[in-house]
Amino acid sequence: MSVLVYVETNFLMSVATGREKRGDDLLATASQSVRIAIPSSCYMESFSAFEAERKSRNRFQEELGRQVGRLRRDVTSENARALLDHVEKARIANGLLLNDVQERLFQFVGRAVSVLEAIVEAASVVRNAVNERIILDPTDNLILHAILDHARRNPGIEKATLTENARDFDLGEVREALAEAGVTRSFRSAADLLGWLGSVSK
C-alpha cells in the first residue's frame, strides 16, 4: 500500500525542542511506498519559530541576571547565597539549552530536506489561502492550503497528517477540508504514526 504523510513546521520544531524523539525514525521510513511531504514554507517558519524561542530564552536570561544582582546584594542570608548558586547555574544551563535547540533544528532540517518531498506553494495556492481563511493564522492557513492542493493532485493514496498543532489543525472545518482532499488520518506523535505505518505495511 502506498502512503502519503504530511508534516509541517511543528514536526521540525518538536524535534528541535526535544518534544519529539522519533523524528529520525520517521525519516527512515521514507521510501517508494511511504512518501513524506512538507510545504516548503515550513522551513522558513521553523527558523522564525527558533528566533521566537531565542527571544524568549533571552528574556528569561535577563530576568535571571536581575535576580543574580538582587541576591548578591543580600550579604547576610545563607538562603540567598544558596539560591544565587542555583540561579547562576540556571543562567549557564539556559544558554546551553538554546544552543541545543539551534543545533538540533539545523541538523534535523539538514537531514530532513534531503528526505522530505517539498511542496512548493504555487501562486494559485497562495491566492486560495488569501481568499479562503479556513485557519485564522495566515501562515498555518497557507500550509493547510498547500497540503490540500497537493493531496488533491495525488488521488488514490492513503494519506495522513502528523502535527501537534491541535489548536489550528484539529478544528472541525479543517478536518472536513482534509477529509475531502483524501487526508483521512491524523497523528499527534511520530510514535503513533510509525505504529500505524507498521500496521498498514503488513
JSON list of N, CA and C in Angstrom, two decimals, residues 115-191:
[
{"chain": "A", "resi": 115, "resn": "VAL", "atom": "N", "xyz": [15.21, 14.24, 2.48]},
{"chain": "A", "resi": 115, "resn": "VAL", "atom": "CA", "xyz": [14.30, 13.09, 2.56]},
{"chain": "A", "resi": 115, "resn": "VAL", "atom": "C", "xyz": [12.86, 13.49, 2.27]},
{"chain": "A", "resi": 116, "resn": "LEU", "atom": "N", "xyz": [12.42, 14.62, 2.82]},
{"chain": "A", "resi": 116, "resn": "LEU", "atom": "CA", "xyz": [11.03, 15.03, 2.68]},
{"chain": "A", "resi": 116, "resn": "LEU", "atom": "C", "xyz": [10.75, 15.58, 1.28]},
{"chain": "A", "resi": 117, "resn": "GLU", "atom": "N", "xyz": [9.58, 15.28, 0.79]},
{"chain": "A", "resi": 117, "resn": "GLU", "atom": "CA", "xyz": [9.13, 15.80, -0.50]},
{"chain": "A", "resi": 117, "resn": "GLU", "atom": "C", "xyz": [8.64, 17.23, -0.30]},
{"chain": "A", "resi": 118, "resn": "ALA", "atom": "N", "xyz": [9.29, 18.18, -0.93]},
{"chain": "A", "resi": 118, "resn": "ALA", "atom": "CA", "xyz": [8.93, 19.58, -0.74]},
{"chain": "A", "resi": 118, "resn": "ALA", "atom": "C", "xyz": [7.70, 19.94, -1.57]},
{"chain": "A", "resi": 119, "resn": "ILE", "atom": "N", "xyz": [6.74, 20.59, -0.93]},
{"chain": "A", "resi": 119, "resn": "ILE", "atom": "CA", "xyz": [5.56, 21.11, -1.62]},
{"chain": "A", "resi": 119, "resn": "ILE", "atom": "C", "xyz": [5.80, 22.60, -1.84]},
{"chain": "A", "resi": 120, "resn": "VAL", "atom": "N", "xyz": [6.04, 22.97, -3.08]},
{"chain": "A", "resi": 120, "resn": "VAL", "atom": "CA", "xyz": [6.27, 24.37, -3.40]},
{"chain": "A", "resi": 120, "resn": "VAL", "atom": "C", "xyz": [4.91, 25.05, -3.60]},
{"chain": "A", "resi": 121, "resn": "GLU", "atom": "N", "xyz": [4.68, 26.11, -2.84]},
{"chain": "A", "resi": 121, "resn": "GLU", "atom": "CA", "xyz": [3.39, 26.78, -2.87]},
{"chain": "A", "resi": 121, "resn": "GLU", "atom": "C", "xyz": [3.26, 27.61, -4.16]},
{"chain": "A", "resi": 122, "resn": "ALA", "atom": "N", "xyz": [2.45, 27.13, -5.09]},
{"chain": "A", "resi": 122, "resn": "ALA", "atom": "CA", "xyz": [2.22, 27.84, -6.35]},
{"chain": "A", "resi": 122, "resn": "ALA", "atom": "C", "xyz": [1.39, 29.09, -6.09]},
{"chain": "A", "resi": 123, "resn": "ALA", "atom": "N", "xyz": [1.36, 29.99, -7.07]},
{"chain": "A", "resi": 123, "resn": "ALA", "atom": "CA", "xyz": [0.60, 31.23, -6.93]},
{"chain": "A", "resi": 123, "resn": "ALA", "atom": "C", "xyz": [-0.87, 30.94, -6.66]},
{"chain": "A", "resi": 124, "resn": "SER", "atom": "N", "xyz": [-1.41, 29.89, -7.29]},
{"chain": "A", "resi": 124, "resn": "SER", "atom": "CA", "xyz": [-2.83, 29.55, -7.08]},
{"chain": "A", "resi": 124, "resn": "SER", "atom": "C", "xyz": [-3.09, 29.14, -5.64]},
{"chain": "A", "resi": 125, "resn": "VAL", "atom": "N", "xyz": [-2.13, 28.46, -5.02]},
{"chain": "A", "resi": 125, "resn": "VAL", "atom": "CA", "xyz": [-2.27, 28.05, -3.61]},
{"chain": "A", "resi": 125, "resn": "VAL", "atom": "C", "xyz": [-2.27, 29.28, -2.71]},
{"chain": "A", "resi": 126, "resn": "VAL", "atom": "N", "xyz": [-1.38, 30.22, -2.99]},
{"chain": "A", "resi": 126, "resn": "VAL", "atom": "CA", "xyz": [-1.32, 31.45, -2.19]},
{"chain": "A", "resi": 126, "resn": "VAL", "atom": "C", "xyz": [-2.62, 32.22, -2.32]},
{"chain": "A", "resi": 127, "resn": "ARG", "atom": "N", "xyz": [-3.15, 32.31, -3.55]},
{"chain": "A", "resi": 127, "resn": "ARG", "atom": "CA", "xyz": [-4.43, 33.01, -3.75]},
{"chain": "A", "resi": 127, "resn": "ARG", "atom": "C", "xyz": [-5.55, 32.32, -2.96]},
{"chain": "A", "resi": 128, "resn": "ASN", "atom": "N", "xyz": [-5.59, 31.00, -3.01]},
{"chain": "A", "resi": 128, "resn": "ASN", "atom": "CA", "xyz": [-6.62, 30.27, -2.26]},
{"chain": "A", "resi": 128, "resn": "ASN", "atom": "C", "xyz": [-6.50, 30.54, -0.77]},
{"chain": "A", "resi": 129, "resn": "ALA", "atom": "N", "xyz": [-5.26, 30.60, -0.28]},
{"chain": "A", "resi": 129, "resn": "ALA", "atom": "CA", "xyz": [-5.06, 30.86, 1.15]},
{"chain": "A", "resi": 129, "resn": "ALA", "atom": "C", "xyz": [-5.52, 32.26, 1.54]},
{"chain": "A", "resi": 130, "resn": "VAL", "atom": "N", "xyz": [-5.32, 33.21, 0.63]},
{"chain": "A", "resi": 130, "resn": "VAL", "atom": "CA", "xyz": [-5.75, 34.59, 0.89]},
{"chain": "A", "resi": 130, "resn": "VAL", "atom": "C", "xyz": [-7.27, 34.69, 0.86]},
{"chain": "A", "resi": 131, "resn": "ASN", "atom": "N", "xyz": [-7.89, 33.99, -0.09]},
{"chain": "A", "resi": 131, "resn": "ASN", "atom": "CA", "xyz": [-9.34, 34.11, -0.30]},
{"chain": "A", "resi": 131, "resn": "ASN", "atom": "C", "xyz": [-10.18, 33.22, 0.61]},
{"chain": "A", "resi": 132, "resn": "GLU", "atom": "N", "xyz": [-9.59, 32.12, 1.11]},
{"chain": "A", "resi": 132, "resn": "GLU", "atom": "CA", "xyz": [-10.36, 31.19, 1.94]},
{"chain": "A", "resi": 132, "resn": "GLU", "atom": "C", "xyz": [-9.64, 30.96, 3.25]},
{"chain": "A", "resi": 133, "resn": "ARG", "atom": "N", "xyz": [-10.10, 31.62, 4.30]},
{"chain": "A", "resi": 133, "resn": "ARG", "atom": "CA", "xyz": [-9.46, 31.54, 5.61]},
{"chain": "A", "resi": 133, "resn": "ARG", "atom": "C", "xyz": [-10.07, 30.39, 6.41]},
{"chain": "A", "resi": 134, "resn": "ILE", "atom": "N", "xyz": [-9.57, 29.19, 6.19]},
{"chain": "A", "resi": 134, "resn": "ILE", "atom": "CA", "xyz": [-10.04, 28.04, 6.97]},
{"chain": "A", "resi": 134, "resn": "ILE", "atom": "C", "xyz": [-9.43, 28.08, 8.37]},
{"chain": "A", "resi": 135, "resn": "ILE", "atom": "N", "xyz": [-8.16, 28.46, 8.44]},
{"chain": "A", "resi": 135, "resn": "ILE", "atom": "CA", "xyz": [-7.46, 28.68, 9.71]},
{"chain": "A", "resi": 135, "resn": "ILE", "atom": "C", "xyz": [-7.19, 30.18, 9.83]},
{"chain": "A", "resi": 136, "resn": "LEU", "atom": "N", "xyz": [-7.43, 30.76, 10.99]},
{"chain": "A", "resi": 136, "resn": "LEU", "atom": "CA", "xyz": [-7.27, 32.20, 11.16]},
{"chain": "A", "resi": 136, "resn": "LEU", "atom": "C", "xyz": [-5.82, 32.63, 11.03]},
{"chain": "A", "resi": 137, "resn": "ASP", "atom": "N", "xyz": [-4.88, 31.84, 11.57]},
{"chain": "A", "resi": 137, "resn": "ASP", "atom": "CA", "xyz": [-3.48, 32.19, 11.45]},
{"chain": "A", "resi": 137, "resn": "ASP", "atom": "C", "xyz": [-3.08, 32.09, 9.98]},
{"chain": "A", "resi": 138, "resn": "PRO", "atom": "N", "xyz": [-2.59, 33.19, 9.36]},
{"chain": "A", "resi": 138, "resn": "PRO", "atom": "CA", "xyz": [-2.34, 33.18, 7.92]},
{"chain": "A", "resi": 138, "resn": "PRO", "atom": "C", "xyz": [-1.25, 32.20, 7.49]},
{"chain": "A", "resi": 139, "resn": "THR", "atom": "N", "xyz": [-0.22, 32.01, 8.31]},
{"chain": "A", "resi": 139, "resn": "THR", "atom": "CA", "xyz": [0.83, 31.07, 7.94]},
{"chain": "A", "resi": 139, "resn": "THR", "atom": "C", "xyz": [0.32, 29.64, 7.95]},
{"chain": "A", "resi": 140, "resn": "ASP", "atom": "N", "xyz": [-0.37, 29.26, 9.01]},
{"chain": "A", "resi": 140, "resn": "ASP", "atom": "CA", "xyz": [-0.93, 27.90, 9.08]},
{"chain": "A", "resi": 140, "resn": "ASP", "atom": "C", "xyz": [-1.98, 27.69, 8.01]},
{"chain": "A", "resi": 141, "resn": "ASN", "atom": "N", "xyz": [-2.71, 28.75, 7.67]},
{"chain": "A", "resi": 141, "resn": "ASN", "atom": "CA", "xyz": [-3.71, 28.63, 6.61]},
{"chain": "A", "resi": 141, "resn": "ASN", "atom": "C", "xyz": [-3.04, 28.36, 5.26]},
{"chain": "A", "resi": 142, "resn": "LEU", "atom": "N", "xyz": [-1.92, 29.01, 5.00]},
{"chain": "A", "resi": 142, "resn": "LEU", "atom": "CA", "xyz": [-1.16, 28.75, 3.77]},
{"chain": "A", "resi": 142, "resn": "LEU", "atom": "C", "xyz": [-0.64, 27.32, 3.76]},
{"chain": "A", "resi": 143, "resn": "ILE", "atom": "N", "xyz": [-0.12, 26.86, 4.88]},
{"chain": "A", "resi": 143, "resn": "ILE", "atom": "CA", "xyz": [0.36, 25.49, 4.98]},
{"chain": "A", "resi": 143, "resn": "ILE", "atom": "C", "xyz": [-0.77, 24.51, 4.69]},
{"chain": "A", "resi": 144, "resn": "LEU", "atom": "N", "xyz": [-1.93, 24.76, 5.28]},
{"chain": "A", "resi": 144, "resn": "LEU", "atom": "CA", "xyz": [-3.08, 23.89, 5.05]},
{"chain": "A", "resi": 144, "resn": "LEU", "atom": "C", "xyz": [-3.45, 23.85, 3.57]},
{"chain": "A", "resi": 145, "resn": "HIS", "atom": "N", "xyz": [-3.52, 25.01, 2.93]},
{"chain": "A", "resi": 145, "resn": "HIS", "atom": "CA", "xyz": [-3.90, 25.05, 1.52]},
{"chain": "A", "resi": 145, "resn": "HIS", "atom": "C", "xyz": [-2.86, 24.35, 0.64]},
{"chain": "A", "resi": 146, "resn": "ALA", "atom": "N", "xyz": [-1.59, 24.43, 1.01]},
{"chain": "A", "resi": 146, "resn": "ALA", "atom": "CA", "xyz": [-0.55, 23.71, 0.27]},
{"chain": "A", "resi": 146, "resn": "ALA", "atom": "C", "xyz": [-0.77, 22.21, 0.38]},
{"chain": "A", "resi": 147, "resn": "ILE", "atom": "N", "xyz": [-1.11, 21.74, 1.58]},
{"chain": "A", "resi": 147, "resn": "ILE", "atom": "CA", "xyz": [-1.38, 20.31, 1.79]},
{"chain": "A", "resi": 147, "resn": "ILE", "atom": "C", "xyz": [-2.62, 19.89, 1.02]},
{"chain": "A", "resi": 148, "resn": "LEU", "atom": "N", "xyz": [-3.68, 20.69, 1.09]},
{"chain": "A", "resi": 148, "resn": "LEU", "atom": "CA", "xyz": [-4.92, 20.34, 0.39]},
{"chain": "A", "resi": 148, "resn": "LEU", "atom": "C", "xyz": [-4.69, 20.24, -1.12]},
{"chain": "A", "resi": 149, "resn": "ASP", "atom": "N", "xyz": [-3.97, 21.20, -1.67]},
{"chain": "A", "resi": 149, "resn": "ASP", "atom": "CA", "xyz": [-3.70, 21.20, -3.11]},
{"chain": "A", "resi": 149, "resn": "ASP", "atom": "C", "xyz": [-2.89, 19.96, -3.49]},
{"chain": "A", "resi": 150, "resn": "HIS", "atom": "N", "xyz": [-1.87, 19.66, -2.72]},
{"chain": "A", "resi": 150, "resn": "HIS", "atom": "CA", "xyz": [-1.02, 18.50, -3.01]},
{"chain": "A", "resi": 150, "resn": "HIS", "atom": "C", "xyz": [-1.81, 17.20, -2.88]},
{"chain": "A", "resi": 151, "resn": "ALA", "atom": "N", "xyz": [-2.65, 17.12, -1.86]},
{"chain": "A", "resi": 151, "resn": "ALA", "atom": "CA", "xyz": [-3.45, 15.91, -1.65]},
{"chain": "A", "resi": 151, "resn": "ALA", "atom": "C", "xyz": [-4.41, 15.67, -2.81]},
{"chain": "A", "resi": 152, "resn": "ARG", "atom": "N", "xyz": [-5.04, 16.75, -3.28]},
{"chain": "A", "resi": 152, "resn": "ARG", "atom": "CA", "xyz": [-5.97, 16.62, -4.41]},
{"chain": "A", "resi": 152, "resn": "ARG", "atom": "C", "xyz": [-5.24, 16.16, -5.68]},
{"chain": "A", "resi": 153, "resn": "ARG", "atom": "N", "xyz": [-3.99, 16.55, -5.81]},
{"chain": "A", "resi": 153, "resn": "ARG", "atom": "CA", "xyz": [-3.21, 16.17, -7.00]},
{"chain": "A", "resi": 153, "resn": "ARG", "atom": "C", "xyz": [-2.60, 14.78, -6.88]},
{"chain": "A", "resi": 154, "resn": "ASN", "atom": "N", "xyz": [-2.83, 14.12, -5.75]},
{"chain": "A", "resi": 154, "resn": "ASN", "atom": "CA", "xyz": [-2.31, 12.76, -5.53]},
{"chain": "A", "resi": 154, "resn": "ASN", "atom": "C", "xyz": [-3.44, 11.85, -5.06]},
{"chain": "A", "resi": 155, "resn": "PRO", "atom": "N", "xyz": [-4.41, 11.59, -5.92]},
{"chain": "A", "resi": 155, "resn": "PRO", "atom": "CA", "xyz": [-5.54, 10.74, -5.52]},
{"chain": "A", "resi": 155, "resn": "PRO", "atom": "C", "xyz": [-5.14, 9.26, -5.45]},
{"chain": "A", "resi": 156, "resn": "GLY", "atom": "N", "xyz": [-6.00, 8.49, -4.80]},
{"chain": "A", "resi": 156, "resn": "GLY", "atom": "CA", "xyz": [-5.81, 7.04, -4.75]},
{"chain": "A", "resi": 156, "resn": "GLY", "atom": "C", "xyz": [-4.71, 6.58, -3.83]},
{"chain": "A", "resi": 157, "resn": "ILE", "atom": "N", "xyz": [-4.25, 7.44, -2.92]},
{"chain": "A", "resi": 157, "resn": "ILE", "atom": "CA", "xyz": [-3.20, 7.08, -1.96]},
{"chain": "A", "resi": 157, "resn": "ILE", "atom": "C", "xyz": [-3.74, 7.32, -0.56]},
{"chain": "A", "resi": 158, "resn": "GLU", "atom": "N", "xyz": [-3.44, 6.41, 0.35]},
{"chain": "A", "resi": 158, "resn": "GLU", "atom": "CA", "xyz": [-3.79, 6.61, 1.76]},
{"chain": "A", "resi": 158, "resn": "GLU", "atom": "C", "xyz": [-2.97, 7.79, 2.29]},
{"chain": "A", "resi": 159, "resn": "LYS", "atom": "N", "xyz": [-3.67, 8.76, 2.91]},
{"chain": "A", "resi": 159, "resn": "LYS", "atom": "CA", "xyz": [-2.99, 9.98, 3.35]},
{"chain": "A", "resi": 159, "resn": "LYS", "atom": "C", "xyz": [-3.24, 10.24, 4.83]},
{"chain": "A", "resi": 160, "resn": "ALA", "atom": "N", "xyz": [-2.22, 10.84, 5.47]},
{"chain": "A", "resi": 160, "resn": "ALA", "atom": "CA", "xyz": [-2.30, 11.16, 6.90]},
{"chain": "A", "resi": 160, "resn": "ALA", "atom": "C", "xyz": [-1.51, 12.43, 7.18]},
{"chain": "A", "resi": 161, "resn": "THR", "atom": "N", "xyz": [-1.82, 13.06, 8.30]},
{"chain": "A", "resi": 161, "resn": "THR", "atom": "CA", "xyz": [-1.05, 14.21, 8.76]},
{"chain": "A", "resi": 161, "resn": "THR", "atom": "C", "xyz": [-0.40, 13.89, 10.10]},
{"chain": "A", "resi": 162, "resn": "LEU", "atom": "N", "xyz": [0.72, 14.54, 10.34]},
{"chain": "A", "resi": 162, "resn": "LEU", "atom": "CA", "xyz": [1.39, 14.49, 11.63]},
{"chain": "A", "resi": 162, "resn": "LEU", "atom": "C", "xyz": [1.55, 15.92, 12.12]},
{"chain": "A", "resi": 163, "resn": "THR", "atom": "N", "xyz": [0.87, 16.27, 13.20]},
{"chain": "A", "resi": 163, "resn": "THR", "atom": "CA", "xyz": [1.01, 17.60, 13.77]},
{"chain": "A", "resi": 163, "resn": "THR", "atom": "C", "xyz": [0.56, 17.60, 15.23]},
{"chain": "A", "resi": 164, "resn": "GLU", "atom": "N", "xyz": [1.32, 18.31, 16.05]},
{"chain": "A", "resi": 164, "resn": "GLU", "atom": "CA", "xyz": [0.91, 18.55, 17.44]},
{"chain": "A", "resi": 164, "resn": "GLU", "atom": "C", "xyz": [0.00, 19.77, 17.54]},
{"chain": "A", "resi": 165, "resn": "ASN", "atom": "N", "xyz": [-0.12, 20.51, 16.45]},
{"chain": "A", "resi": 165, "resn": "ASN", "atom": "CA", "xyz": [-0.84, 21.78, 16.48]},
{"chain": "A", "resi": 165, "resn": "ASN", "atom": "C", "xyz": [-2.35, 21.55, 16.44]},
{"chain": "A", "resi": 166, "resn": "ALA", "atom": "N", "xyz": [-2.89, 21.05, 17.55]},
{"chain": "A", "resi": 166, "resn": "ALA", "atom": "CA", "xyz": [-4.33, 20.77, 17.63]},
{"chain": "A", "resi": 166, "resn": "ALA", "atom": "C", "xyz": [-5.14, 22.07, 17.59]},
{"chain": "A", "resi": 167, "resn": "ARG", "atom": "N", "xyz": [-4.57, 23.17, 18.06]},
{"chain": "A", "resi": 167, "resn": "ARG", "atom": "CA", "xyz": [-5.31, 24.44, 18.11]},
{"chain": "A", "resi": 167, "resn": "ARG", "atom": "C", "xyz": [-5.80, 24.85, 16.73]},
{"chain": "A", "resi": 168, "resn": "ASP", "atom": "N", "xyz": [-4.97, 24.62, 15.71]},
{"chain": "A", "resi": 168, "resn": "ASP", "atom": "CA", "xyz": [-5.34, 25.03, 14.36]},
{"chain": "A", "resi": 168, "resn": "ASP", "atom": "C", "xyz": [-5.78, 23.87, 13.47]},
{"chain": "A", "resi": 169, "resn": "PHE", "atom": "N", "xyz": [-5.13, 22.71, 13.60]},
{"chain": "A", "resi": 169, "resn": "PHE", "atom": "CA", "xyz": [-5.39, 21.63, 12.66]},
{"chain": "A", "resi": 169, "resn": "PHE", "atom": "C", "xyz": [-6.42, 20.62, 13.15]},
{"chain": "A", "resi": 170, "resn": "ASP", "atom": "N", "xyz": [-6.87, 20.75, 14.39]},
{"chain": "A", "resi": 170, "resn": "ASP", "atom": "CA", "xyz": [-7.88, 19.82, 14.90]},
{"chain": "A", "resi": 170, "resn": "ASP", "atom": "C", "xyz": [-9.27, 20.45, 14.92]},
{"chain": "A", "resi": 171, "resn": "LEU", "atom": "N", "xyz": [-9.46, 21.52, 14.18]},
{"chain": "A", "resi": 171, "resn": "LEU", "atom": "CA", "xyz": [-10.77, 22.16, 14.08]},
{"chain": "A", "resi": 171, "resn": "LEU", "atom": "C", "xyz": [-11.65, 21.38, 13.11]},
{"chain": "A", "resi": 172, "resn": "GLY", "atom": "N", "xyz": [-12.96, 21.39, 13.37]},
{"chain": "A", "resi": 172, "resn": "GLY", "atom": "CA", "xyz": [-13.88, 20.64, 12.52]},
{"chain": "A", "resi": 172, "resn": "GLY", "atom": "C", "xyz": [-13.79, 21.00, 11.06]},
{"chain": "A", "resi": 173, "resn": "GLU", "atom": "N", "xyz": [-13.73, 22.30, 10.76]},
{"chain": "A", "resi": 173, "resn": "GLU", "atom": "CA", "xyz": [-13.68, 22.75, 9.38]},
{"chain": "A", "resi": 173, "resn": "GLU", "atom": "C", "xyz": [-12.39, 22.30, 8.70]},
{"chain": "A", "resi": 174, "resn": "VAL", "atom": "N", "xyz": [-11.31, 22.28, 9.46]},
{"chain": "A", "resi": 174, "resn": "VAL", "atom": "CA", "xyz": [-10.02, 21.83, 8.91]},
{"chain": "A", "resi": 174, "resn": "VAL", "atom": "C", "xyz": [-10.06, 20.34, 8.64]},
{"chain": "A", "resi": 175, "resn": "ARG", "atom": "N", "xyz": [-10.56, 19.57, 9.59]},
{"chain": "A", "resi": 175, "resn": "ARG", "atom": "CA", "xyz": [-10.67, 18.12, 9.40]},
{"chain": "A", "resi": 175, "resn": "ARG", "atom": "C", "xyz": [-11.54, 17.79, 8.19]},
{"chain": "A", "resi": 176, "resn": "GLU", "atom": "N", "xyz": [-12.62, 18.54, 8.02]},
{"chain": "A", "resi": 176, "resn": "GLU", "atom": "CA", "xyz": [-13.50, 18.29, 6.88]},
{"chain": "A", "resi": 176, "resn": "GLU", "atom": "C", "xyz": [-12.80, 18.58, 5.56]},
{"chain": "A", "resi": 177, "resn": "ALA", "atom": "N", "xyz": [-12.07, 19.68, 5.51]},
{"chain": "A", "resi": 177, "resn": "ALA", "atom": "CA", "xyz": [-11.35, 20.04, 4.28]},
{"chain": "A", "resi": 177, "resn": "ALA", "atom": "C", "xyz": [-10.30, 18.99, 3.95]},
{"chain": "A", "resi": 178, "resn": "LEU", "atom": "N", "xyz": [-9.59, 18.51, 4.98]},
{"chain": "A", "resi": 178, "resn": "LEU", "atom": "CA", "xyz": [-8.59, 17.48, 4.76]},
{"chain": "A", "resi": 178, "resn": "LEU", "atom": "C", "xyz": [-9.23, 16.18, 4.27]},
{"chain": "A", "resi": 179, "resn": "ALA", "atom": "N", "xyz": [-10.34, 15.81, 4.91]},
{"chain": "A", "resi": 179, "resn": "ALA", "atom": "CA", "xyz": [-11.01, 14.57, 4.52]},
{"chain": "A", "resi": 179, "resn": "ALA", "atom": "C", "xyz": [-11.51, 14.64, 3.08]},
{"chain": "A", "resi": 180, "resn": "GLU", "atom": "N", "xyz": [-12.02, 15.80, 2.68]},
{"chain": "A", "resi": 180, "resn": "GLU", "atom": "CA", "xyz": [-12.49, 15.97, 1.30]},
{"chain": "A", "resi": 180, "resn": "GLU", "atom": "C", "xyz": [-11.33, 15.84, 0.30]},
{"chain": "A", "resi": 181, "resn": "ALA", "atom": "N", "xyz": [-10.12, 16.18, 0.74]},
{"chain": "A", "resi": 181, "resn": "ALA", "atom": "CA", "xyz": [-8.94, 16.05, -0.12]},
{"chain": "A", "resi": 181, "resn": "ALA", "atom": "C", "xyz": [-8.31, 14.67, -0.02]},
{"chain": "A", "resi": 182, "resn": "GLY", "atom": "N", "xyz": [-8.91, 13.79, 0.80]},
{"chain": "A", "resi": 182, "resn": "GLY", "atom": "CA", "xyz": [-8.42, 12.42, 0.92]},
{"chain": "A", "resi": 182, "resn": "GLY", "atom": "C", "xyz": [-7.47, 12.17, 2.07]},
{"chain": "A", "resi": 183, "resn": "VAL", "atom": "N", "xyz": [-7.28, 13.19, 2.95]},
{"chain": "A", "resi": 183, "resn": "VAL", "atom": "CA", "xyz": [-6.42, 13.02, 4.12]},
{"chain": "A", "resi": 183, "resn": "VAL", "atom": "C", "xyz": [-7.31, 12.60, 5.28]},
{"chain": "A", "resi": 184, "resn": "THR", "atom": "N", "xyz": [-7.35, 11.32, 5.56]},
{"chain": "A", "resi": 184, "resn": "THR", "atom": "CA", "xyz": [-8.35, 10.79, 6.48]},
{"chain": "A", "resi": 184, "resn": "THR", "atom": "C", "xyz": [-7.83, 10.45, 7.86]},
{"chain": "A", "resi": 185, "resn": "ARG", "atom": "N", "xyz": [-6.53, 10.52, 8.05]},
{"chain": "A", "resi": 185, "resn": "ARG", "atom": "CA", "xyz": [-5.96, 10.17, 9.35]},
{"chain": "A", "resi": 185, "resn": "ARG", "atom": "C", "xyz": [-5.06, 11.30, 9.85]},
{"chain": "A", "resi": 186, "resn": "SER", "atom": "N", "xyz": [-5.03, 11.45, 11.18]},
{"chain": "A", "resi": 186, "resn": "SER", "atom": "CA", "xyz": [-4.19, 12.49, 11.78]},
{"chain": "A", "resi": 186, "resn": "SER", "atom": "C", "xyz": [-3.52, 11.92, 13.02]},
{"chain": "A", "resi": 187, "resn": "PHE", "atom": "N", "xyz": [-2.24, 12.24, 13.19]},
{"chain": "A", "resi": 187, "resn": "PHE", "atom": "CA", "xyz": [-1.47, 11.74, 14.33]},
{"chain": "A", "resi": 187, "resn": "PHE", "atom": "C", "xyz": [-0.79, 12.90, 15.02]},
{"chain": "A", "resi": 188, "resn": "ARG", "atom": "N", "xyz": [-0.64, 12.76, 16.35]},
{"chain": "A", "resi": 188, "resn": "ARG", "atom": "CA", "xyz": [-0.01, 13.82, 17.15]},
{"chain": "A", "resi": 188, "resn": "ARG", "atom": "C", "xyz": [1.46, 13.55, 17.42]},
{"chain": "A", "resi": 189, "resn": "SER", "atom": "N", "xyz": [1.90, 12.29, 17.27]},
{"chain": "A", "resi": 189, "resn": "SER", "atom": "CA", "xyz": [3.30, 11.96, 17.54]},
{"chain": "A", "resi": 189, "resn": "SER", "atom": "C", "xyz": [3.83, 11.03, 16.47]},
{"chain": "A", "resi": 190, "resn": "ALA", "atom": "N", "xyz": [5.14, 11.09, 16.26]},
{"chain": "A", "resi": 190, "resn": "ALA", "atom": "CA", "xyz": [5.77, 10.19, 15.30]},
{"chain": "A", "resi": 190, "resn": "ALA", "atom": "C", "xyz": [5.62, 8.74, 15.73]},
{"chain": "A", "resi": 191, "resn": "ALA", "atom": "N", "xyz": [5.63, 8.50, 17.06]},
{"chain": "A", "resi": 191, "resn": "ALA", "atom": "CA", "xyz": [5.49, 7.13, 17.55]},
{"chain": "A", "resi": 191, "resn": "ALA", "atom": "C", "xyz": [4.14, 6.53, 17.12]}
]
